[in-house]
Coordinates of C-alpha atoms in Angstrom, one line a residue:
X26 CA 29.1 2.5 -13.1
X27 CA 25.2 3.3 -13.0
X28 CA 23.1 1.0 -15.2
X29 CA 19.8 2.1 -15.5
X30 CA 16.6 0.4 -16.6
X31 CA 14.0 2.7 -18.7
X32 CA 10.7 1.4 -19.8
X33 CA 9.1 2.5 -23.4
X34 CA 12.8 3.7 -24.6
X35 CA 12.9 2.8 -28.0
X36 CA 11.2 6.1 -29.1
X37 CA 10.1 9.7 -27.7
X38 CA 11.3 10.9 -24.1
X39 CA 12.3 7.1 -23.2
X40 CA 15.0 6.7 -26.1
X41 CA 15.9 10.4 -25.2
X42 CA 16.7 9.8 -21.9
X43 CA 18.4 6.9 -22.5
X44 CA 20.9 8.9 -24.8
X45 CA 21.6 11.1 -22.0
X46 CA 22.0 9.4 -19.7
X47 CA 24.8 7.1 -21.7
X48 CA 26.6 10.4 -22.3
X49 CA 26.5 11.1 -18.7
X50 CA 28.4 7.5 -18.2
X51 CA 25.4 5.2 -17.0
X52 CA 25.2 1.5 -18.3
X53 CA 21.9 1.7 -19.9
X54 CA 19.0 -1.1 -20.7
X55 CA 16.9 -0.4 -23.2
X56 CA 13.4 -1.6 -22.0
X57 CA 10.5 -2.1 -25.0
X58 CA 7.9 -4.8 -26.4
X59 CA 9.1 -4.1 -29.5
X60 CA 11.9 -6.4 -30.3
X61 CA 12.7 -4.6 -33.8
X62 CA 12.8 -0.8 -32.4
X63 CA 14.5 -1.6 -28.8
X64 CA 17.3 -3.6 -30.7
X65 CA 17.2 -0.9 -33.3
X66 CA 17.7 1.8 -30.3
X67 CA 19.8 -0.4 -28.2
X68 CA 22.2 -0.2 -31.4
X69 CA 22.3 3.3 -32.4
X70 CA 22.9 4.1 -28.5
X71 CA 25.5 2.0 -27.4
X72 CA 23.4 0.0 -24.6
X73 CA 21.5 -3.4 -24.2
X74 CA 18.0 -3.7 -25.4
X75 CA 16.0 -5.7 -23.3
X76 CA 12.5 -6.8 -24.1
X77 CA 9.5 -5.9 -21.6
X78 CA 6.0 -5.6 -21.6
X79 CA 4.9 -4.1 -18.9
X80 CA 1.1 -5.5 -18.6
X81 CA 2.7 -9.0 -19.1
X82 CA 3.0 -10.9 -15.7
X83 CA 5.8 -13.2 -17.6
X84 CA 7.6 -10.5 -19.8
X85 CA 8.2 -8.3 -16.4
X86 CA 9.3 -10.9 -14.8
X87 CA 11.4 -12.4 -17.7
X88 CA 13.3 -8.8 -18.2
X89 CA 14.3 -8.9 -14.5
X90 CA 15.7 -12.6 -14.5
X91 CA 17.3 -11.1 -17.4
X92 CA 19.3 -8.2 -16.2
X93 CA 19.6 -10.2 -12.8
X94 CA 21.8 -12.5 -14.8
X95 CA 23.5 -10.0 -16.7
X96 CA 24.4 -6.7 -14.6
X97 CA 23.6 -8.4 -11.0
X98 CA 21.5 -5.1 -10.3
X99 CA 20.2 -2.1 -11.5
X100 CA 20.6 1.4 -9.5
X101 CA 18.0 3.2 -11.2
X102 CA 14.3 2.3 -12.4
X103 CA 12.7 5.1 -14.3
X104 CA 9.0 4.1 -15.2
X105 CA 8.4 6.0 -18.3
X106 CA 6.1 3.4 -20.8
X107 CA 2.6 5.2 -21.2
X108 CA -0.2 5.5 -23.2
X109 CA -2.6 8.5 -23.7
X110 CA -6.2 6.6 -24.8
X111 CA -9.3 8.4 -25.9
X112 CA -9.4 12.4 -25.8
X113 CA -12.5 14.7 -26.7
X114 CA -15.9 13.3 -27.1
X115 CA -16.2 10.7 -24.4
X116 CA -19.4 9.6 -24.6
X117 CA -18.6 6.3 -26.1
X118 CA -16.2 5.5 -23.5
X119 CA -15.9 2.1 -22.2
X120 CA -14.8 -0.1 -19.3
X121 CA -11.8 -1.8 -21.7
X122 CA -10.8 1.8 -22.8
X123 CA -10.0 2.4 -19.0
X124 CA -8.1 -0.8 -18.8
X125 CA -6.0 -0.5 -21.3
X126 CA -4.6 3.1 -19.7
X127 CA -4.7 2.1 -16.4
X128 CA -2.9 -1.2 -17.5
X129 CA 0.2 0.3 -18.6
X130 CA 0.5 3.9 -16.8
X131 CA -0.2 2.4 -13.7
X132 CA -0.4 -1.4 -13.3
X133 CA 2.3 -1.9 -15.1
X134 CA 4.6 0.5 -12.3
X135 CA 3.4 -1.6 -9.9
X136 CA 4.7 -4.5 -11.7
X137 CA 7.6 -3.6 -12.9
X138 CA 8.2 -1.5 -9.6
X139 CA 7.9 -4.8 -8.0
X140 CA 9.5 -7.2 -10.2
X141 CA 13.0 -4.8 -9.7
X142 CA 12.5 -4.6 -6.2
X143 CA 15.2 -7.3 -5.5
X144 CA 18.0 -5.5 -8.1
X145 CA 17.5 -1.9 -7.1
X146 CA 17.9 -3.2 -3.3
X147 CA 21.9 -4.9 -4.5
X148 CA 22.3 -0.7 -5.1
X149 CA 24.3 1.6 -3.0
X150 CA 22.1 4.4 -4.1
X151 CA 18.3 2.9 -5.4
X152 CA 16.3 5.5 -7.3
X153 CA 13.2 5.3 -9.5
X154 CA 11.9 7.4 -11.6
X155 CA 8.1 7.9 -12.4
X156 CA 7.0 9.5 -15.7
X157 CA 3.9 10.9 -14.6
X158 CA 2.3 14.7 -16.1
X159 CA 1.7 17.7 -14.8
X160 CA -2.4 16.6 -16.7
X161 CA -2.5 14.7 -13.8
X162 CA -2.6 17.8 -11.7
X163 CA -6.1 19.0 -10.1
X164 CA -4.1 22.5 -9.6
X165 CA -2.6 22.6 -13.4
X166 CA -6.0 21.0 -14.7
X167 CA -8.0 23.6 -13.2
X168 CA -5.5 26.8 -14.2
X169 CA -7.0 28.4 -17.0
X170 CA -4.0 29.9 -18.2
X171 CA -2.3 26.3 -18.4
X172 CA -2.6 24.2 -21.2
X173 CA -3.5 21.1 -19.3
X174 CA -6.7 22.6 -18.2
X175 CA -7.7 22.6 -22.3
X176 CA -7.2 19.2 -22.9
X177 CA -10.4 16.8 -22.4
X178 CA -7.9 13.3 -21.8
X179 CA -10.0 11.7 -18.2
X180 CA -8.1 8.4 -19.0
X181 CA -4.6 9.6 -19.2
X182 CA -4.9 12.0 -16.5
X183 CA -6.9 9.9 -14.1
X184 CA -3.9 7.4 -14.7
X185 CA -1.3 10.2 -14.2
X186 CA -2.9 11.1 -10.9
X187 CA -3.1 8.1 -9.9
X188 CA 0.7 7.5 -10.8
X189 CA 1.7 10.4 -8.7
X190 CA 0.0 9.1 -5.5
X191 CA 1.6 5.8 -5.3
X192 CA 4.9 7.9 -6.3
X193 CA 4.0 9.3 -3.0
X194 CA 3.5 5.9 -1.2
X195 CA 6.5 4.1 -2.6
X196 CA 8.4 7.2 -0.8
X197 CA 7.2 6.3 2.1
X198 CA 6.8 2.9 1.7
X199 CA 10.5 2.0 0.5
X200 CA 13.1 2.9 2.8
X201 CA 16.6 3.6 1.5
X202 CA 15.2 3.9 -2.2
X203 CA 14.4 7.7 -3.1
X204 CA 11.1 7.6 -5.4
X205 CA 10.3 10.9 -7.3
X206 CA 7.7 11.5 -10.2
X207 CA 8.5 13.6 -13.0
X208 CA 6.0 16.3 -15.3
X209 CA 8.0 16.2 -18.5
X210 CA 5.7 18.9 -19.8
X211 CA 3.9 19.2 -23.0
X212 CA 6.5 17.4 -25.5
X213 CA 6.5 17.1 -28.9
X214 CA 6.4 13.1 -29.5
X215 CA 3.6 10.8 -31.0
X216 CA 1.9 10.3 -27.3
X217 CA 0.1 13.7 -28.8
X218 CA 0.8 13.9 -32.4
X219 CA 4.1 15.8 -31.9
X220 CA 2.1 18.7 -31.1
X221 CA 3.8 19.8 -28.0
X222 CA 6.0 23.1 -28.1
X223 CA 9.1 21.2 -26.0
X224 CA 11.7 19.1 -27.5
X225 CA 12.3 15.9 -26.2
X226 CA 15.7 17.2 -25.0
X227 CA 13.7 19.5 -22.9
X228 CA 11.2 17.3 -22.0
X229 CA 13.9 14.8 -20.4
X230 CA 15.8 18.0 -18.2
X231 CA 13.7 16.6 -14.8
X232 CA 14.0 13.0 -16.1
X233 CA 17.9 13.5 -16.4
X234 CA 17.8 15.4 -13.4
X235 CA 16.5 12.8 -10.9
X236 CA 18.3 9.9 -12.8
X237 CA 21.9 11.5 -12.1
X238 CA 21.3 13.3 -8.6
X239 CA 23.9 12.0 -5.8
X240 CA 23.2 10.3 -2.7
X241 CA 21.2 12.0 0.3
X242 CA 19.1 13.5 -2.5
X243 CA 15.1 14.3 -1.5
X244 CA 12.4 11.5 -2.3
X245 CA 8.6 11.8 -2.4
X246 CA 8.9 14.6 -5.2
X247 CA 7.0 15.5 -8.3
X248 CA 9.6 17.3 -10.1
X249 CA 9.7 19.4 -13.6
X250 CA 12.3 21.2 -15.2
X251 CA 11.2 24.3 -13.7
X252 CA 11.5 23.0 -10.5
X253 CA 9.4 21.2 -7.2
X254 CA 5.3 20.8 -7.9
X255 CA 3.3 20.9 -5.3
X256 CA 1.3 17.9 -4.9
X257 CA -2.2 18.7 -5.8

């Protein structure tokens, strides 16, 4: 059985995923700060809710000591907890504004990344998962006929940049765990107002994808549901 940790997956492409992946027969944990809507999701799903914060030192490590003493181990990790901060005028942006993005989309990988280390390694076949964006593209960002190149988000894309880097470092980095990053593309859910044209069904395809591959699969990849990305 594959139990599977997700981040943020009481709601939007986290709790999607999380359905999915229970119909394709993984164990699944049910990672939020919210006690109320991970229990809530945990319940409608069928897994185990397990509370996380991922810019809490304590919480992290609290939610591995947790699954360490009920499953033993997890065989996949998929990083998907975000937040989008400020968008448009940007002249009052600040230093804590940057924080508070940076603290979840990527200090709180690296935490939680790190903090799992130990159960993904009891795996026979280790994977993680990171939820990055294809807004975190200079190529996509800079294509006029994308929509990422319309949107005015430096935060969240800076962030998702970043993110896709050290997807690219933890590939090389980790041996025997494959590391891949994921561009859900633009997704209806409340990161943007539910404005996006995909359903969250869609928007979990590469998620899914990466999440259920078999053994001897490729790492180091940022993935959509179209297919590879090149990284630029």
């Amino acid at each position: 059985m594959t139990i599977t940790f997700i981040t943020g997956a009481n709601k939007g492409l986290g709790r999607e995923t999380a359905r999915r992946l229970i119909e394709c027969g993984h164990t699944v944990l049910v990672g939020a700060r919210n006690r109320e809507q991970g229990e809530e999701t945990a319940a409608a799903l069928g897994a185990r809710h397990v509370p996380i914060d991922v810019t809490d030192d304590a919480s992290v490590a609290a939610a591995a000591a947790n699954v360490a003493e009920h499953e033993g181990r997890i065989d996949v990790l998929i990083n998907n907890a975000g937040v989008h901060g400020p968008v448009g005028d940007l002249g009052g942006l600040t230093a804590a504004d940057a924080f508070a993005v940076l603290e979840v989309n990527v200090i709180g990988v690296v935490r939680t990344t790190s903090a799992f280390l130990p159960l993904l390694r009891r795996s026979d076949d280790p994977v993680i998962v990171n939820v990055s964006s294809g807004m975190g593209s200079l190529a996509l960002t800079h294509d006029p006929d994308r929509p990422e190149s319309h949107v005015v988000a430096p935060l969240y894309t800076s962030s998702k940049a970043a993110l896709t880097m050290l997807t690219t470092q933890y590939a090389k980095g980790l041996k025997g765990i494959r590391v891949n990053a994921v561009d859900p593309g633009y997704t209806a859910t409340d990161l943007n107002g539910h404005s996006g044209p995909q359903t969250v069904t869609e928007g979990t395809d590469a998620i899914v994808a990466l999440a259920t591959e078999g053994p001897g699969a490729g790492t180091g990849r940022f993935v959509s549901r179209h297919g590879e990305i090149a990284w630029s």
